[in-house]
Amino acid sequence: MPDSPTRSEPRDDDATIGAIGEIAALRRILPRLESGASALLGPGDDAALVAASDGRFVVTTDLLVHGPDFRLAWSTPFELGWKAAATNLTDVAAMGARPTALVVAIAAPPSAPASLLEGIADGLREALRALAPGAGVVGGDLSASDVLTIAVTAFGDLEGRAPVRRSGARIGDVIAHAGARGDAARGLALLFAEATDAAGEPSATLAAELRARHPDLLRAQLAPSPPVAAGVVAALAGATSMLDVSDGLARDARRVAESSGVALDFSSSALGSDPETVRVALAGGEDHGFLATFPDDAAVPDPFEVIGRVVAGDGEVLLDGLDVGADGWDPYAGWDGRSG
Amino acid sequence: MPDSPTRSEPRDDDATIGAIGEIAALRRILPRLESGASALLGPGDDAALVAASDGRFVVTTDLLVHGPDFRLAWSTPFELGWKAAATNLTDVAAMGARPTALVVAIAAPPSAPASLLEGIADGLREALRALAPGAGVVGGDLSASDVLTIAVTAFGDLEGRAPVRRSGARIGDVIAHAGARGDAARGLALLFAEATDAAGEPSATLAAELRARHPDLLRAQLAPSPPVAAGVVAALAGATSMLDVSDGLARDARRVAESSGVALDFSSSALGSDPETVRVALAGGEDHGFLATFPDDAAVPDPFEVIGRVVAGDGEVLLDGLDVGADGWDPYAGWDGRSG
């Protein structure tokens, strides 16, 4: 879990990024980062050099944009860095790979305090230490933009294993899940319900009060701690398919079902003891747990829980045998233009 | 050189990105891209898988932001994609690596036409075909933002060679350069002087007229064709140091001189026949040629030209033995807030 992700207060001497310039800003960020065990050459040249022990590397990239993806009134810079790392690490791990390194490009307003960048760097470093020990930040870029934007590209090593794809689920496999189900969505719903002012704008004051009352749900949304190491565990245990659950269990399960040419049948009793819990488990996005399938005769490893079975079908997602709608999240559908 | 980078006119049926959503937008982009010979798994799963033949990979990342880095009144979407690829390919090649793959994340306004994304994809594809045959786009991400932002991460293969760093220049080495010197800066100066309206705003109409009069200089700025293959050529010829000249020859030469603990002495007669040509060659940014040093007894390979010699010193850049100031480009210093 995040290590005291308290809001960074601007210091009296905290110059803006624009005033100190790119070079000085980089000098304040780089000492806060670690390049990790796989970095053969870290930051400082035209490009970095990273070890890829089995002659291949896994790569994923993701953008976090102020407005649709986060609100500065709700997230601390530390939490932004943490979440940017965490969400990319799970994409690498969902292939069955061990995360090795990140590169990070940040576009920030020249008027922002340099402590914003320091907070993001601290969050990146601590998330890597906590979720993927040994992995580090091997390179990056700093640009100017009116909209704070964090672009992370993450790398992983399959260590000779075959990648675990979303297309490998087979009829008769058990469906298993590792990580939170619905907590990130509950945290976001709380923020929208109780941390916006009368005009609907995100409020830092209300968010701080809410954080005191619901620390775990807000942390699940703002600085999640998905079980990254479970990705390799699943691969070693023979997972036939796996993906990172970012858009909600129902919507991501449909991707596995469609890619694999099967149906995924969830057990409501495994997902929760009441209908609302089951609904949020299926619909809630941004938990970044792992949805995997295992052969019927495989031992499903910790921390995975069995939540259903793969059955014959053509891309359907079922709950106790009945078709459920795919609910999820589209960055263009979900953004009302507010930045917060 | 770019293949007819004409401005994409919105079609009557051209829906906005926000109206069609992320999934449909991706369906319009992906068929326009090629994942290349090194892609073991391309787009479609949580992450891609790329070959790294010698057990290492070179990686660089860069953000292009509407406003400080480009103006939509001046650049076509095709040119944006082209330049995003070209500038990252040179960073990979400047390590002496063969470019193998890119991942690309784009944040675009929901109100933008989907043809904007198609144009960027076409530019990426054609730049890869022209500058780094065999390399492709193996993955990406699409987000919403008020500010069009293109994040490219590029990969390369050293094929068993040692990386060519900026710190390896030795006293007595010859200094050589491959690529344009000052053309991109000349193109940008023309755009600022002749393609802004009375209020100082970038003008698409004036840019089109200017493009007809100065096609080569505008192309050098908006869709440059740096000699990417020269990076591997230099490495094979024994280059002792190398970097991509993005911020101007003087400023980037200072990086080599400081990293290597030497001074770089340029010959004015090699840089141009008149003082203004020499000044622009030293100061002009964004050419993305290669500055390399070679042992005195090495044969300097085509397309490199000898432009000076490494001498004793402590980070200085000299012209005919006299210290010159380091002139260059800082994204925070250079942006006046206009987007165009």
XYZ file of C-alpha atoms in Angstrom, chain A:
340
model
C 0.000 0.000 0.000
C 1.141 3.577 -0.592
C 3.538 4.951 1.977
C 1.835 8.057 3.436
C 0.674 9.603 0.168
C -0.019 12.961 1.770
C -0.701 16.006 -0.370
C 2.503 17.860 -1.289
C 2.243 21.421 0.030
C 4.023 23.968 -2.174
C 7.111 25.227 -0.356
C 7.799 28.933 -0.033
C 10.799 28.487 -2.300
C 8.969 26.215 -4.724
C 9.595 27.703 -8.151
C 7.416 26.843 -11.133
C 8.577 24.356 -13.736
C 8.573 27.130 -16.323
C 10.828 29.325 -14.193
C 13.466 26.672 -13.545
C 13.353 25.087 -17.034
C 13.588 21.530 -18.292
C 17.181 20.767 -17.264
C 16.784 21.956 -13.673
C 13.440 20.164 -13.399
C 15.035 16.911 -14.538
C 17.789 17.394 -11.950
C 15.101 17.496 -9.262
C 13.351 14.368 -10.529
C 16.135 11.968 -11.458
C 17.702 11.586 -7.975
C 14.289 10.480 -6.684
C 14.090 7.564 -9.118
C 15.869 4.210 -9.255
C 16.699 2.594 -12.581
C 16.508 -0.962 -11.288
C 18.297 -4.238 -11.779
C 17.488 -4.622 -15.500
C 18.867 -1.223 -16.548
C 22.124 -1.705 -18.454
C 22.151 2.042 -19.231
C 19.760 4.363 -17.409
C 18.797 7.996 -18.045
C 21.374 10.398 -19.520
C 21.913 9.404 -23.134
C 19.691 9.404 -26.236
C 18.132 6.131 -25.117
C 18.329 3.600 -22.315
C 19.458 -0.021 -22.584
C 17.486 -2.734 -20.771
C 18.168 -6.418 -20.268
C 15.793 -8.882 -21.964
C 17.096 -12.185 -20.676
C 15.206 -14.508 -23.022
C 15.633 -12.430 -26.184
C 12.130 -10.935 -26.036
C 10.436 -8.196 -24.059
C 6.845 -7.456 -23.120
C 5.740 -3.830 -23.597
C 2.610 -1.833 -22.801
C 1.895 1.910 -22.872
C -0.754 4.075 -21.235
C -1.590 7.766 -20.894
C -3.034 9.388 -17.755
C -4.638 12.741 -18.602
C -5.803 15.432 -16.161
C -9.569 15.557 -16.542
C -10.742 12.205 -17.851
C -8.232 10.097 -15.931
C -7.618 12.033 -12.713
C -8.436 15.277 -10.872
C -5.721 17.248 -9.131
C -8.303 18.233 -6.514
C -8.604 14.571 -5.541
C -5.203 12.961 -6.223
C -1.885 13.964 -4.707
C 1.120 14.025 -7.081
C 2.414 10.987 -5.166
C -0.811 9.114 -5.926
C -0.626 10.055 -9.621
C 2.857 8.599 -9.892
C 1.858 5.526 -7.914
C -1.223 4.841 -10.042
C 0.638 5.459 -13.321
C 3.151 2.788 -12.318
C 0.624 0.345 -10.849
C -1.730 0.302 -13.831
C 1.086 -0.347 -16.309
C 2.756 -2.995 -14.148
C -0.465 -5.014 -14.146
C -0.650 -4.958 -17.942
C 2.858 -6.428 -18.102
C 2.139 -8.972 -15.372
C -1.126 -10.014 -17.034
C 0.971 -11.497 -19.846
C 2.730 -13.666 -17.259
C 5.836 -11.495 -17.326
C 7.974 -10.128 -14.521
C 8.046 -6.302 -14.738
C 11.580 -5.027 -15.349
C 11.444 -1.317 -16.179
C 9.408 1.769 -17.038
C 9.962 4.868 -19.122
C 7.899 7.909 -18.160
C 7.119 11.049 -20.155
C 5.402 13.935 -18.381
C 3.842 17.041 -19.943
C 3.134 19.637 -17.274
C 1.974 23.265 -17.235
C 4.909 25.683 -16.937
C 2.955 27.345 -14.096
C 2.935 24.164 -11.987
C 5.288 23.979 -9.001
C 8.352 21.789 -9.454
C 7.173 19.857 -6.377
C 4.429 18.410 -8.586
C 7.094 16.541 -10.564
C 8.900 15.506 -7.385
C 5.679 14.064 -5.956
C 5.001 12.100 -9.146
C 8.572 10.763 -9.101
C 8.229 9.713 -5.454
C 4.982 7.891 -6.233
C 6.543 6.073 -9.191
C 9.518 4.988 -7.076
C 7.470 3.756 -4.123
C 4.961 1.888 -6.299
C 7.820 0.095 -8.041
C 9.431 -0.786 -4.708
C 6.162 -2.096 -3.322
C 4.636 -3.829 -6.349
C 7.583 -4.844 -8.552
C 10.818 -4.889 -6.538
C 13.848 -4.700 -8.818
C 12.048 -2.809 -11.580
C 12.950 0.859 -12.078
C 12.574 3.931 -14.270
C 15.180 3.776 -17.034
C 14.290 6.877 -19.034
C 11.839 9.643 -19.678
C 10.930 12.966 -21.202
C 9.622 16.276 -19.906
C 7.399 18.565 -21.983
C 5.173 21.590 -21.537
C 1.376 21.371 -21.842
C -1.646 23.137 -20.402
C -2.973 19.677 -19.479
C -0.917 17.562 -17.072
C -0.301 14.280 -18.904
C 1.681 11.248 -17.741
C 2.710 8.662 -20.353
C 4.123 5.415 -18.989
C 5.570 2.561 -21.021
C 6.328 -0.587 -19.035
C 8.471 -3.618 -19.839
C 8.554 -7.196 -18.654
C 10.517 -10.394 -19.003
C 8.773 -13.707 -19.704
C 11.882 -15.580 -18.529
C 11.423 -18.159 -21.260
C 7.723 -18.758 -20.679
C 5.008 -18.459 -23.320
C 2.913 -15.294 -22.973
C -0.474 -15.815 -21.313
C -2.956 -14.336 -23.760
C -6.633 -13.527 -23.479
C -7.445 -16.000 -26.230
C -6.494 -19.245 -24.480
C -9.561 -20.008 -22.320
C -10.991 -23.505 -22.974
C -14.330 -25.047 -22.172
C -14.142 -26.684 -18.744
C -11.434 -24.349 -17.387
C -12.088 -22.743 -14.046
C -12.264 -18.935 -13.906
C -10.216 -17.319 -11.146
C -9.560 -13.782 -10.031
C -6.892 -12.083 -7.925
C -7.262 -8.615 -6.452
C -10.021 -6.239 -5.410
C -13.447 -6.359 -7.059
C -15.309 -3.060 -7.126
C -13.334 -1.098 -4.528
C -11.885 1.361 -7.059
C -15.361 2.024 -8.463
C -16.769 2.456 -4.943
C -14.037 4.981 -4.216
C -14.774 6.895 -7.423
C -18.519 6.893 -6.719
C -17.843 8.296 -3.246
C -15.646 11.038 -4.706
C -18.300 12.064 -7.232
C -21.050 11.921 -4.608
C -19.297 13.575 -1.691
C -16.213 15.433 -2.969
C -17.740 17.776 -5.548
C -18.997 21.244 -4.702
C -22.408 22.720 -5.473
C -21.319 23.471 -9.040
C -20.199 19.869 -9.564
C -16.496 20.721 -9.485
C -14.076 18.369 -7.679
C -13.206 19.801 -4.264
C -9.891 19.198 -2.501
C -11.371 20.144 0.885
C -14.261 17.700 0.588
C -11.911 14.996 -0.740
C -9.674 15.380 2.319
C -12.684 14.930 4.624
C -13.829 11.904 2.632
C -10.333 10.415 2.739
C -10.443 10.467 6.533
C -13.751 8.589 6.555
C -13.012 6.044 3.759
C -9.227 5.686 3.477
C -9.275 2.188 1.960
C -11.811 2.872 -0.801
C -10.158 6.154 -1.759
C -6.778 4.464 -1.840
C -8.232 1.704 -4.068
C -9.242 4.398 -6.574
C -6.389 6.894 -6.236
C -3.369 4.670 -5.517
C -4.338 1.030 -6.027
C -2.122 -1.861 -4.926
C -2.971 -4.666 -7.340
C -1.324 -8.064 -6.771
C 1.282 -7.612 -9.536
C 3.314 -10.674 -8.518
C 0.248 -12.866 -9.084
C 0.782 -12.560 -12.840
C 3.919 -14.675 -12.837
C 2.338 -16.998 -10.239
C -0.580 -17.642 -12.603
C 1.712 -18.279 -15.553
C 3.779 -20.780 -13.563
C 0.578 -22.516 -12.441
C -0.479 -23.058 -16.055
C -3.038 -20.297 -16.620
C -4.613 -20.748 -20.062
C -5.676 -17.093 -20.360
C -5.269 -13.930 -18.335
C -5.909 -10.209 -18.479
C -5.753 -7.129 -16.333
C -9.261 -6.121 -15.231
C -9.261 -2.389 -15.939
C -12.727 -1.771 -17.392
C -14.798 -3.974 -15.052
C -15.032 -7.734 -14.714
C -18.010 -8.102 -17.090
C -16.520 -6.032 -19.866
C -13.052 -7.565 -19.596
C -14.484 -11.087 -19.298
C -16.253 -10.493 -22.595
C -12.859 -9.811 -24.177
C -11.580 -13.196 -22.952
C -14.799 -14.920 -24.072
C -14.746 -13.334 -27.536
C -11.014 -13.915 -28.093
C -11.267 -17.516 -26.931
C -14.569 -18.392 -28.638
C -16.211 -19.504 -25.391
C -18.518 -18.125 -22.673
C -17.484 -17.193 -19.147
C -20.008 -18.199 -16.474
C -19.534 -16.464 -13.134
C -20.947 -17.765 -9.886
C -22.842 -15.045 -8.035
C -22.145 -16.672 -4.682
C -18.405 -16.389 -5.356
C -18.705 -12.713 -6.248
C -20.653 -11.554 -3.223
C -23.365 -12.273 -0.699
C -25.826 -9.664 -1.985
C -26.898 -8.439 -5.449
C -25.346 -4.966 -5.075
C -21.934 -6.431 -4.236
C -22.182 -8.735 -7.244
C -23.272 -5.849 -9.472
C -20.329 -3.656 -8.434
C -17.910 -6.579 -8.758
C -19.050 -7.106 -12.355
C -19.354 -3.444 -13.401
C -16.673 -1.603 -11.437
C -13.589 -0.513 -13.334
C -9.978 0.318 -12.467
C -9.392 -2.441 -9.908
C -6.506 -3.805 -12.004
C -6.818 -7.308 -10.623
C -6.201 -10.384 -12.789
C -8.864 -12.469 -14.470
C -7.388 -15.848 -15.396
C -8.511 -19.281 -16.452
C -6.870 -22.523 -15.345
C -7.262 -26.109 -16.505
C -9.865 -27.985 -14.468
C -7.220 -30.240 -12.948
C -4.743 -27.461 -12.076
C -4.249 -26.258 -8.530
C -5.427 -22.642 -8.562
C -2.656 -20.726 -6.775
C -2.946 -18.026 -4.107
C -4.058 -15.234 -4.255
C -6.493 -16.385 -6.972
C -10.078 -17.279 -6.031
C -12.279 -19.446 -8.216
C -15.287 -17.402 -9.365
C -16.760 -19.430 -12.224
C -16.238 -21.776 -15.128
C -15.622 -21.556 -18.865
C -18.527 -23.017 -20.854
C -19.451 -23.404 -24.510
C -20.494 -20.166 -26.143
C -19.597 -17.391 -28.515
C -18.302 -14.484 -26.463
C -21.025 -14.332 -23.806
C -20.557 -13.413 -20.161
C -22.963 -15.257 -17.874
C -23.928 -15.050 -14.206
C -25.223 -18.358 -12.868
C -25.882 -19.324 -16.498
C -27.774 -16.153 -17.493
C -26.364 -13.593 -19.942
C -25.288 -10.292 -18.367
C -24.686 -7.029 -20.170
C -21.119 -5.868 -20.557
C -20.718 -2.725 -18.500
C -17.527 -0.716 -18.508
C -15.688 2.462 -19.146
C -14.848 4.421 -22.296
C -12.592 7.463 -21.848
C -14.604 9.443 -24.395
C -17.994 8.371 -23.050
C -17.117 9.037 -19.439
C -15.548 12.496 -19.526
C -17.773 15.567 -19.047
C -14.975 18.045 -19.784
C -14.229 18.954 -16.159
C -10.624 18.781 -14.970
C -10.847 19.486 -11.220
